Amino acid sequence: MPQEALAKTGVTVRVADAGDTVAGVQAKWVALPESTEEVAALLRVAAEHDLAVTPVGGGTKLDWGPPPERCDLLVDLCCLNEVLEYAPGDLVVRVQTGITLDALNEHLAAENQELALESPVPGTTVGGLLATALSGPRRFRYGTPRDLVIGVTVVLADGTTARSGGKVVKNVAGYDLGKLFAGSYGTLGVITEATFRLHPLPPARLWVTATYPELGDAPGVDLGTLAVQLAASQAEPAAVELDWSADSPGYTVSALLEGTAAPTKAETIRQVMTNPEISWSESPDGAARAEVSESPPDWWGRLPEGAILLEIRVPPSSAGAVVRELATSHLTGHTLRGSAASGVFLLALPAGTPKAGTPEAETPATAATVIERLRERIEALDGRLLAVSGPVGAADRWGTIGALDLMRRVKARFDPDRRMSPGRFVGGI
Amino acid sequence: MTELLAGRLREVLPDEAVITDPVRLRTYECDGLTYHRATPGVVVLPETAEQVAAVVRLCQEFRVPFVARGSGTGLSGGALPRSDGVLIVTSRMRRILSVDLAARRAVVEPGVTNLAITEAVRDAGYYYAPDPSSQQICSIGGNIAENSGGAHCLKYGFTVNHVLALELVTPDGDIVELSAMDAGYDLLGAFIGSEGTLGIATKITVRLSRAPAAVTTMLAAFTTIEGGGRAVSAIIGAGIVPAAIEMMDALAIEAAEAAVRCEYPAGAGAVLVVELDGPEAEVEAQFALVDRICREAGAFEIRVAASAEERQAIWKGRKSAFAAVGRISPAYIVQDGVVPRTALPDVLAGIDRLQEEFGIRVANVFHAGDGNLHPLVLFDDAVEGEGERAELVSGRILDLCIEHGGSITGEHGVGVDKARYMPRMFTDEDLDTMQLVRCAFDPRYLSNPGKVFPTPRLCGEVPQVRKGPHPHEAELF
Ligand SMILES: Cc1cc2nc3c(=O)[nH]c(=O)nc-3n(C[C@H](O)[C@H](O)[C@H](O)COP(=O)(O)OP(=O)(O)OC[C@H]3O[C@@H](n4cnc5c(N)ncnc54)[C@H](O)[C@@H]3O)c2cc1C
């Protein structure tokens, strides 16, 4: 029955195969709509037949997050991938959300412009980026998807199509659904079109990178002070990233400088990074070294590797404190990477997780225990710890949320029958 | 009237913080949009979030609407009170609670003025980026409600890009924290710009920005507005994002001259104020380019501010423009519309045609960089029918903006003023969908009702709501 109704929409629909799963839950059908109207037609059928729906972008993050309570229909947006409107003079582009970020930026590069967002996962679609609110190193200067989206078209669970915002950068008419849908993990509806504010491509980019040794179990640099000073530098770095692995020789900090004056700015930043008052080294003269280069370090903007991925958010003055907390948490095999200037990091842990969560524990701590212990420390820094992906067991994935009740109420209004990716989001939303 | 409610309010607030004296009530009858007026039923002046919450809970109990008011500078009637309701004024919530420069944030109460935040951190080399022209007076709570911008939002964004968290009294009277740090829906982003319809902000954590190393402000005079427009396009086309690009036409210049003697170059058909900021070397390079672009576009005079005083002198004409038109016209409407930057020439030509057709003068002041127009529609209220014609022209300008893919408001908000224009920009489905958010926060429709949306959406049953007639309903108002 549902299959016939789905077919009647005229949209390409196929029976799901073994690969069509969301966090391990097998879907029944996969639809490949090519327009907002087709998505609306599909969702109307889904509403009539009480089908649970999960929108799919590049499929790169489908295994992130908790499994859906049920999943009948995958709405795969891969064929909804056109650039609908591009006005270089307005620095604005309107796209269908199935286009990949890379493809879009290739298109924009012809006019020397870019959508200043990055995804740590290759093949990410613009819609996937919006729905997960992912960001890369340059969030420090340009913000996250919610800061650059200026208009959206969404299709709700009952098939209603709605727009908010528009195609002008400055616009305060009505509520901003773009913000609400950004980071909503497909639980409120399907974002089918989005309009973004663009930036001119910087004429030059330089990276300044320094690696500080590990002295005892502390870095050979006052990381907290360094991060604060770099963030406050009037050389205006576009990004300040930290990379620290259990098995790397130390702590690497790299800053990105963009624009015509990049060389002068890089020199200013190099001096901050090698300031002997806050950094020490094992080199003969005791001074830390920083290299300026035209390409980023190889880890730049990539996900740290590990079976379990956690996100740490702290006030930007707490980068040093995060490292301190982790260094004394007896983790093994971890990698911490992220924006020291914004206070947003990803922490990768190996599967089966660390030997122990406490020094005295003989038996391996479960992932859940480790996560809860780390969370306690991070929340004490006025921060949050989220479990992004991986086998986290019974751990609470989200941490403290001040407005969970309001969020539930929003969900209840947008998707009263709980058919949009049910169970995939905070508090079981 | 409201003896009963006022009495109950006096149980949760100090006596003098509950105003029922008709003369004093009248002080609050309008905001910056003075032609909409209503005397509030009661005015309260709370000092804490708990007091705000207690007031809101009483409003729920009595089923009366409440409206928040900051400094009352809003230009869309957002703070227009309800004669059957309570006006909650934040003027006694003016403390800066904490400043943390290392974390680049400050926590403030909603009544704190926009400029006060910058003043508190300026000496340390920081500032709060959004800078509405009204920044000396307007409150941060009002900024949150309107998602206010300013001349510098072209490069730095709006209020929503600079708020990290806020404490909110929900329309149910609960105190809730919305934080960008928390997982979950971006309710912070949804709340900002909701014009007081989703509750009352009682504590705000703002992001502080580091002051740029160098600032260069220049004034370029053109004989025609087209010349100025060409310069703007070329600057953006060259990949420069200035901190601000503002334009004024001849009539706006005339007004500013009459009001504040800004001494802009004589004979200018348009002036452009361009501000560049950032690292020294970058600003220098960009300045050279902008200077050349302006000359090529036909600028006949370019002035560069050599000092802070000179910078202020350049900005003086622009910042005073709204009030200044009072010098050349007995009455005027401040309009606020947005068009894609590339449509500016077409829309300005359209405004010219409207002036001729209706015999109404329009002075144009605008944030040229982001296509945000502030046409000032001039009229004489002593001449019969002119007010109506001006109103018509003002509405037609919005139609022009919509036709060109723009918006009916870039920063002043919808309020009561533009609610009726919303259906020109959005479909019923769009508006109904937005109001789902309203239903989630304020199912009984008591938080600033009648603003933003032309028709309320029925929210349907709310769980845990008491049924049957309300005990106080008959006695009220
Ligand atoms: C001369 C002049 C120049 C201006 N220039 C600009 C400009 O450049 N850019 C710009 O964006 N605006 C500008 N404005 C408009 C106005 O100043 C802004 O909208 C400002 O944010 C309003 O702040 P307020 O404190 O005066 O708010 P009010 O006028 O008191 O209220 C505005 C809205 O905010 C709501 N509100 C107030 N406090 C709260 C709270 N704590 N929680 C929830 N809702 C609340 C009210 O209910 C109302 O809907 C200008 C106004 C004038 C008069």
PDB file of N, CA, C and O in Angstrom, chain A residues 152-204:
ATOM      1  N   VAL A 152      15.583  29.772   4.062  1.00  0.00           N
ATOM      2  CA  VAL A 152      15.401  28.334   3.844  1.00  0.00           C
ATOM      3  C   VAL A 152      14.005  28.052   3.306  1.00  0.00           C
ATOM      4  O   VAL A 152      13.066  28.817   3.529  1.00  0.00           O
ATOM      5  N   THR A 153      13.918  26.938   2.588  1.00  0.00           N
ATOM      6  CA  THR A 153      12.621  26.346   2.278  1.00  0.00           C
ATOM      7  C   THR A 153      12.613  24.996   2.976  1.00  0.00           C
ATOM      8  O   THR A 153      13.566  24.224   2.830  1.00  0.00           O
ATOM      9  N   VAL A 154      11.562  24.755   3.740  1.00  0.00           N
ATOM     10  CA  VAL A 154      11.487  23.485   4.460  1.00  0.00           C
ATOM     11  C   VAL A 154      10.167  22.800   4.143  1.00  0.00           C
ATOM     12  O   VAL A 154       9.178  23.455   3.810  1.00  0.00           O
ATOM     13  N   VAL A 155      10.180  21.489   4.216  1.00  0.00           N
ATOM     14  CA  VAL A 155       8.938  20.733   4.094  1.00  0.00           C
ATOM     15  C   VAL A 155       8.705  20.042   5.436  1.00  0.00           C
ATOM     16  O   VAL A 155       9.595  19.350   5.949  1.00  0.00           O
ATOM     17  N   LEU A 156       7.532  20.262   5.989  1.00  0.00           N
ATOM     18  CA  LEU A 156       7.221  19.689   7.300  1.00  0.00           C
ATOM     19  C   LEU A 156       6.672  18.276   7.166  1.00  0.00           C
ATOM     20  O   LEU A 156       6.337  17.824   6.070  1.00  0.00           O
ATOM     21  N   ALA A 157       6.515  17.628   8.289  1.00  0.00           N
ATOM     22  CA  ALA A 157       6.079  16.230   8.311  1.00  0.00           C
ATOM     23  C   ALA A 157       4.753  16.024   7.587  1.00  0.00           C
ATOM     24  O   ALA A 157       4.521  14.982   6.982  1.00  0.00           O
ATOM     25  N   ASP A 158       3.874  17.021   7.609  1.00  0.00           N
ATOM     26  CA  ASP A 158       2.563  16.836   6.952  1.00  0.00           C
ATOM     27  C   ASP A 158       2.590  17.268   5.491  1.00  0.00           C
ATOM     28  O   ASP A 158       1.560  17.323   4.829  1.00  0.00           O
ATOM     29  N   GLY A 159       3.776  17.618   4.989  1.00  0.00           N
ATOM     30  CA  GLY A 159       3.881  18.005   3.588  1.00  0.00           C
ATOM     31  C   GLY A 159       3.770  19.502   3.349  1.00  0.00           C
ATOM     32  O   GLY A 159       3.923  19.965   2.222  1.00  0.00           O
ATOM     33  N   THR A 160       3.522  20.257   4.399  1.00  0.00           N
ATOM     34  CA  THR A 160       3.485  21.718   4.252  1.00  0.00           C
ATOM     35  C   THR A 160       4.853  22.240   3.829  1.00  0.00           C
ATOM     36  O   THR A 160       5.869  21.842   4.398  1.00  0.00           O
ATOM     37  N   THR A 161       4.856  23.125   2.828  1.00  0.00           N
ATOM     38  CA  THR A 161       6.110  23.748   2.419  1.00  0.00           C
ATOM     39  C   THR A 161       6.131  25.183   2.936  1.00  0.00           C
ATOM     40  O   THR A 161       5.158  25.911   2.776  1.00  0.00           O
ATOM     41  N   ALA A 162       7.222  25.564   3.576  1.00  0.00           N
ATOM     42  CA  ALA A 162       7.295  26.917   4.118  1.00  0.00           C
ATOM     43  C   ALA A 162       8.671  27.518   3.879  1.00  0.00           C
ATOM     44  O   ALA A 162       9.672  26.816   3.839  1.00  0.00           O
ATOM     45  N   ARG A 163       8.679  28.827   3.724  1.00  0.00           N
ATOM     46  CA  ARG A 163       9.918  29.558   3.535  1.00  0.00           C
ATOM     47  C   ARG A 163      10.097  30.531   4.681  1.00  0.00           C
ATOM     48  O   ARG A 163       9.124  31.065   5.197  1.00  0.00           O
ATOM     49  N   SER A 164      11.333  30.789   5.037  1.00  0.00           N
ATOM     50  CA  SER A 164      11.563  31.944   5.904  1.00  0.00           C
ATOM     51  C   SER A 164      12.841  32.613   5.456  1.00  0.00           C
ATOM     52  O   SER A 164      13.613  32.056   4.677  1.00  0.00           O
ATOM     53  N   GLY A 165      13.028  33.848   5.915  1.00  0.00           N
ATOM     54  CA  GLY A 165      14.178  34.614   5.453  1.00  0.00           C
ATOM     55  C   GLY A 165      13.961  35.021   4.015  1.00  0.00           C
ATOM     56  O   GLY A 165      12.844  35.277   3.600  1.00  0.00           O
ATOM     57  N   GLY A 166      15.046  35.053   3.231  1.00  0.00           N
ATOM     58  CA  GLY A 166      14.912  35.477   1.849  1.00  0.00           C
ATOM     59  C   GLY A 166      16.263  35.415   1.190  1.00  0.00           C
ATOM     60  O   GLY A 166      17.093  34.581   1.554  1.00  0.00           O
ATOM     61  N   LYS A 167      16.479  36.308   0.226  1.00  0.00           N
ATOM     62  CA  LYS A 167      17.778  36.286  -0.441  1.00  0.00           C
ATOM     63  C   LYS A 167      18.517  37.600  -0.262  1.00  0.00           C
ATOM     64  O   LYS A 167      19.343  37.976  -1.071  1.00  0.00           O
ATOM     65  N   VAL A 168      18.167  38.302   0.793  1.00  0.00           N
ATOM     66  CA  VAL A 168      18.956  39.472   1.157  1.00  0.00           C
ATOM     67  C   VAL A 168      19.599  39.215   2.516  1.00  0.00           C
ATOM     68  O   VAL A 168      19.025  38.544   3.373  1.00  0.00           O
ATOM     69  N   VAL A 169      20.794  39.754   2.666  1.00  0.00           N
ATOM     70  CA  VAL A 169      21.590  39.468   3.851  1.00  0.00           C
ATOM     71  C   VAL A 169      20.935  40.037   5.113  1.00  0.00           C
ATOM     72  O   VAL A 169      20.984  39.454   6.181  1.00  0.00           O
ATOM     73  N   LYS A 170      20.300  41.185   4.934  1.00  0.00           N
ATOM     74  CA  LYS A 170      19.736  41.860   6.093  1.00  0.00           C
ATOM     75  C   LYS A 170      18.225  41.752   6.010  1.00  0.00           C
ATOM     76  O   LYS A 170      17.627  42.199   5.040  1.00  0.00           O
ATOM     77  N   ASN A 171      17.613  41.150   7.004  1.00  0.00           N
ATOM     78  CA  ASN A 171      16.199  40.857   6.872  1.00  0.00           C
ATOM     79  C   ASN A 171      15.670  40.408   8.226  1.00  0.00           C
ATOM     80  O   ASN A 171      16.117  39.405   8.762  1.00  0.00           O
ATOM     81  N   VAL A 172      14.730  41.162   8.777  1.00  0.00           N
ATOM     82  CA  VAL A 172      14.193  40.740  10.077  1.00  0.00           C
ATOM     83  C   VAL A 172      12.683  40.514  10.021  1.00  0.00           C
ATOM     84  O   VAL A 172      11.994  40.617  11.034  1.00  0.00           O
ATOM     85  N   ALA A 173      12.173  40.187   8.825  1.00  0.00           N
ATOM     86  CA  ALA A 173      10.728  39.960   8.690  1.00  0.00           C
ATOM     87  C   ALA A 173      10.368  38.536   9.093  1.00  0.00           C
ATOM     88  O   ALA A 173      10.717  37.584   8.405  1.00  0.00           O
ATOM     89  N   GLY A 174       9.697  38.386  10.211  1.00  0.00           N
ATOM     90  CA  GLY A 174       9.219  37.066  10.631  1.00  0.00           C
ATOM     91  C   GLY A 174      10.265  36.292  11.408  1.00  0.00           C
ATOM     92  O   GLY A 174      11.398  36.726  11.575  1.00  0.00           O
ATOM     93  N   TYR A 175       9.843  35.143  11.913  1.00  0.00           N
ATOM     94  CA  TYR A 175      10.776  34.304  12.663  1.00  0.00           C
ATOM     95  C   TYR A 175      11.778  33.684  11.710  1.00  0.00           C
ATOM     96  O   TYR A 175      11.489  33.439  10.546  1.00  0.00           O
ATOM     97  N   ASP A 176      12.947  33.385  12.236  1.00  0.00           N
ATOM     98  CA  ASP A 176      14.034  32.850  11.430  1.00  0.00           C
ATOM     99  C   ASP A 176      14.068  31.323  11.531  1.00  0.00           C
ATOM    100  O   ASP A 176      14.744  30.755  12.383  1.00  0.00           O
ATOM    101  N   LEU A 177      13.323  30.673  10.646  1.00  0.00           N
ATOM    102  CA  LEU A 177      13.277  29.203  10.696  1.00  0.00           C
ATOM    103  C   LEU A 177      14.619  28.586  10.310  1.00  0.00           C
ATOM    104  O   LEU A 177      14.925  27.456  10.686  1.00  0.00           O
ATOM    105  N   GLY A 178      15.415  29.328   9.548  1.00  0.00           N
ATOM    106  CA  GLY A 178      16.738  28.823   9.172  1.00  0.00           C
ATOM    107  C   GLY A 178      17.565  28.501  10.406  1.00  0.00           C
ATOM    108  O   GLY A 178      18.243  27.473  10.474  1.00  0.00           O
ATOM    109  N   LYS A 179      17.487  29.370  11.401  1.00  0.00           N
ATOM    110  CA  LYS A 179      18.237  29.132  12.638  1.00  0.00           C
ATOM    111  C   LYS A 179      17.670  27.899  13.349  1.00  0.00           C
ATOM    112  O   LYS A 179      18.401  27.056  13.853  1.00  0.00           O
ATOM    113  N   LEU A 180      16.356  27.824  13.381  1.00  0.00           N
ATOM    114  CA  LEU A 180      15.724  26.715  14.091  1.00  0.00           C
ATOM    115  C   LEU A 180      16.057  25.370  13.447  1.00  0.00           C
ATOM    116  O   LEU A 180      16.318  24.382  14.138  1.00  0.00           O
ATOM    117  N   PHE A 181      16.065  25.334  12.119  1.00  0.00           N
ATOM    118  CA  PHE A 181      16.325  24.067  11.421  1.00  0.00           C
ATOM    119  C   PHE A 181      17.816  23.729  11.369  1.00  0.00           C
ATOM    120  O   PHE A 181      18.175  22.564  11.208  1.00  0.00           O
ATOM    121  N   ALA A 182      18.665  24.750  11.480  1.00  0.00           N
ATOM    122  CA  ALA A 182      20.100  24.478  11.487  1.00  0.00           C
ATOM    123  C   ALA A 182      20.416  23.678  12.745  1.00  0.00           C
ATOM    124  O   ALA A 182      20.083  24.082  13.853  1.00  0.00           O
ATOM    125  N   GLY A 183      21.012  22.528  12.571  1.00  0.00           N
ATOM    126  CA  GLY A 183      21.348  21.720  13.738  1.00  0.00           C
ATOM    127  C   GLY A 183      20.181  20.921  14.291  1.00  0.00           C
ATOM    128  O   GLY A 183      20.247  20.421  15.409  1.00  0.00           O
ATOM    129  N   SER A 184      19.111  20.757  13.510  1.00  0.00           N
ATOM    130  CA  SER A 184      17.940  20.040  14.047  1.00  0.00           C
ATOM    131  C   SER A 184      17.951  18.556  13.664  1.00  0.00           C
ATOM    132  O   SER A 184      17.011  17.825  13.968  1.00  0.00           O
ATOM    133  N   TYR A 185      18.983  18.105  13.002  1.00  0.00           N
ATOM    134  CA  TYR A 185      19.175  16.685  12.684  1.00  0.00           C
ATOM    135  C   TYR A 185      17.958  16.028  12.027  1.00  0.00           C
ATOM    136  O   TYR A 185      17.627  14.880  12.330  1.00  0.00           O
ATOM    137  N   GLY A 186      17.292  16.780  11.174  1.00  0.00           N
ATOM    138  CA  GLY A 186      16.177  16.190  10.438  1.00  0.00           C
ATOM    139  C   GLY A 186      14.967  15.862  11.281  1.00  0.00           C
ATOM    140  O   GLY A 186      14.089  15.124  10.850  1.00  0.00           O
ATOM    141  N   THR A 187      14.881  16.409  12.488  1.00  0.00           N
ATOM    142  CA  THR A 187      13.760  16.044  13.361  1.00  0.00           C
ATOM    143  C   THR A 187      12.585  17.009  13.269  1.00  0.00           C
ATOM    144  O   THR A 187      11.551  16.788  13.897  1.00  0.00           O
ATOM    145  N   LEU A 188      12.741  18.104  12.505  1.00  0.00           N
ATOM    146  CA  LEU A 188      11.628  19.053  12.385  1.00  0.00           C
ATOM    147  C   LEU A 188      11.008  19.041  11.001  1.00  0.00           C
ATOM    148  O   LEU A 188       9.889  19.510  10.803  1.00  0.00           O
ATOM    149  N   GLY A 189      11.759  18.548  10.025  1.00  0.00           N
ATOM    150  CA  GLY A 189      11.297  18.573   8.650  1.00  0.00           C
ATOM    151  C   GLY A 189      12.490  18.431   7.733  1.00  0.00           C
ATOM    152  O   GLY A 189      13.601  18.161   8.192  1.00  0.00           O
ATOM    153  N   VAL A 190      12.242  18.599   6.432  1.00  0.00           N
ATOM    154  CA  VAL A 190      13.333  18.475   5.453  1.00  0.00           C
ATOM    155  C   VAL A 190      13.671  19.868   4.924  1.00  0.00           C
ATOM    156  O   VAL A 190      12.783  20.594   4.465  1.00  0.00           O
ATOM    157  N   ILE A 191      14.942  20.236   5.001  1.00  0.00           N
ATOM    158  CA  ILE A 191      15.376  21.505   4.411  1.00  0.00           C
ATOM    159  C   ILE A 191      15.666  21.218   2.940  1.00  0.00           C
ATOM    160  O   ILE A 191      16.568  20.439   2.623  1.00  0.00           O
ATOM    161  N   THR A 192      14.891  21.810   2.031  1.00  0.00           N
ATOM    162  CA  THR A 192      15.087  21.476   0.617  1.00  0.00           C
ATOM    163  C   THR A 192      15.878  22.535  -0.138  1.00  0.00           C
ATOM    164  O   THR A 192      16.532  22.241  -1.120  1.00  0.00           O
ATOM    165  N   GLU A 193      15.770  23.782   0.306  1.00  0.00           N
ATOM    166  CA  GLU A 193      16.532  24.846  -0.348  1.00  0.00           C
ATOM    167  C   GLU A 193      17.107  25.756   0.722  1.00  0.00           C
ATOM    168  O   GLU A 193      16.502  25.929   1.781  1.00  0.00           O
ATOM    169  N   ALA A 194      18.258  26.327   0.421  1.00  0.00           N
ATOM    170  CA  ALA A 194      18.852  27.256   1.379  1.00  0.00           C
ATOM    171  C   ALA A 194      19.567  28.370   0.630  1.00  0.00           C
ATOM    172  O   ALA A 194      20.100  28.162  -0.457  1.00  0.00           O
ATOM    173  N   THR A 195      19.526  29.542   1.212  1.00  0.00           N
ATOM    174  CA  THR A 195      20.216  30.690   0.635  1.00  0.00           C
ATOM    175  C   THR A 195      21.292  31.133   1.624  1.00  0.00           C
ATOM    176  O   THR A 195      21.041  31.196   2.825  1.00  0.00           O
ATOM    177  N   PHE A 196      22.476  31.385   1.078  1.00  0.00           N
ATOM    178  CA  PHE A 196      23.610  31.704   1.946  1.00  0.00           C
ATOM    179  C   PHE A 196      24.245  33.026   1.597  1.00  0.00           C
ATOM    180  O   PHE A 196      24.281  33.441   0.435  1.00  0.00           O
ATOM    181  N   ARG A 197      24.781  33.638   2.613  1.00  0.00           N
ATOM    182  CA  ARG A 197      25.659  34.778   2.431  1.00  0.00           C
ATOM    183  C   ARG A 197      27.038  34.246   2.055  1.00  0.00           C
ATOM    184  O   ARG A 197      27.540  33.300   2.666  1.00  0.00           O
ATOM    185  N   LEU A 198      27.675  34.860   1.063  1.00  0.00           N
ATOM    186  CA  LEU A 198      28.997  34.410   0.606  1.00  0.00           C
ATOM    187  C   LEU A 198      30.081  35.402   1.001  1.00  0.00           C
ATOM    188  O   LEU A 198      29.794  36.514   1.425  1.00  0.00           O
ATOM    189  N   HIS A 199      31.321  34.968   0.834  1.00  0.00           N
ATOM    190  CA  HIS A 199      32.458  35.861   1.072  1.00  0.00           C
ATOM    191  C   HIS A 199      33.387  35.831  -0.131  1.00  0.00           C
ATOM    192  O   HIS A 199      33.449  34.822  -0.844  1.00  0.00           O
ATOM    193  N   PRO A 200      34.105  36.934  -0.359  1.00  0.00           N
ATOM    194  CA  PRO A 200      35.119  36.894  -1.420  1.00  0.00           C
ATOM    195  C   PRO A 200      36.216  35.903  -1.033  1.00  0.00           C
ATOM    196  O   PRO A 200      36.555  35.791   0.150  1.00  0.00           O
ATOM    197  N   LEU A 201      36.741  35.194  -2.004  1.00  0.00           N
ATOM    198  CA  LEU A 201      37.873  34.291  -1.728  1.00  0.00           C
ATOM    199  C   LEU A 201      39.072  35.137  -1.354  1.00  0.00           C
ATOM    200  O   LEU A 201      39.426  36.060  -2.075  1.00  0.00           O
ATOM    201  N   PRO A 202      39.719  34.831  -0.252  1.00  0.00           N
ATOM    202  CA  PRO A 202      40.893  35.638   0.104  1.00  0.00           C
ATOM    203  C   PRO A 202      42.013  35.432  -0.914  1.00  0.00           C
ATOM    204  O   PRO A 202      42.231  34.305  -1.367  1.00  0.00           O
ATOM    205  N   PRO A 203      42.700  36.512  -1.287  1.00  0.00           N
ATOM    206  CA  PRO A 203      43.754  36.407  -2.301  1.00  0.00           C
ATOM    207  C   PRO A 203      44.947  35.575  -1.827  1.00  0.00           C
ATOM    208  O   PRO A 203      45.692  35.051  -2.647  1.00  0.00           O
ATOM    209  N   ALA A 204      45.136  35.461  -0.539  1.00  0.00           N
ATOM    210  CA  ALA A 204      46.268  34.659  -0.063  1.00  0.00           C
ATOM    211  C   ALA A 204      45.913  34.010   1.258  1.00  0.00           C
ATOM    212  O   ALA A 204      45.100  34.529   2.026  1.00  0.00           O
TER     213      ALA A 204
END
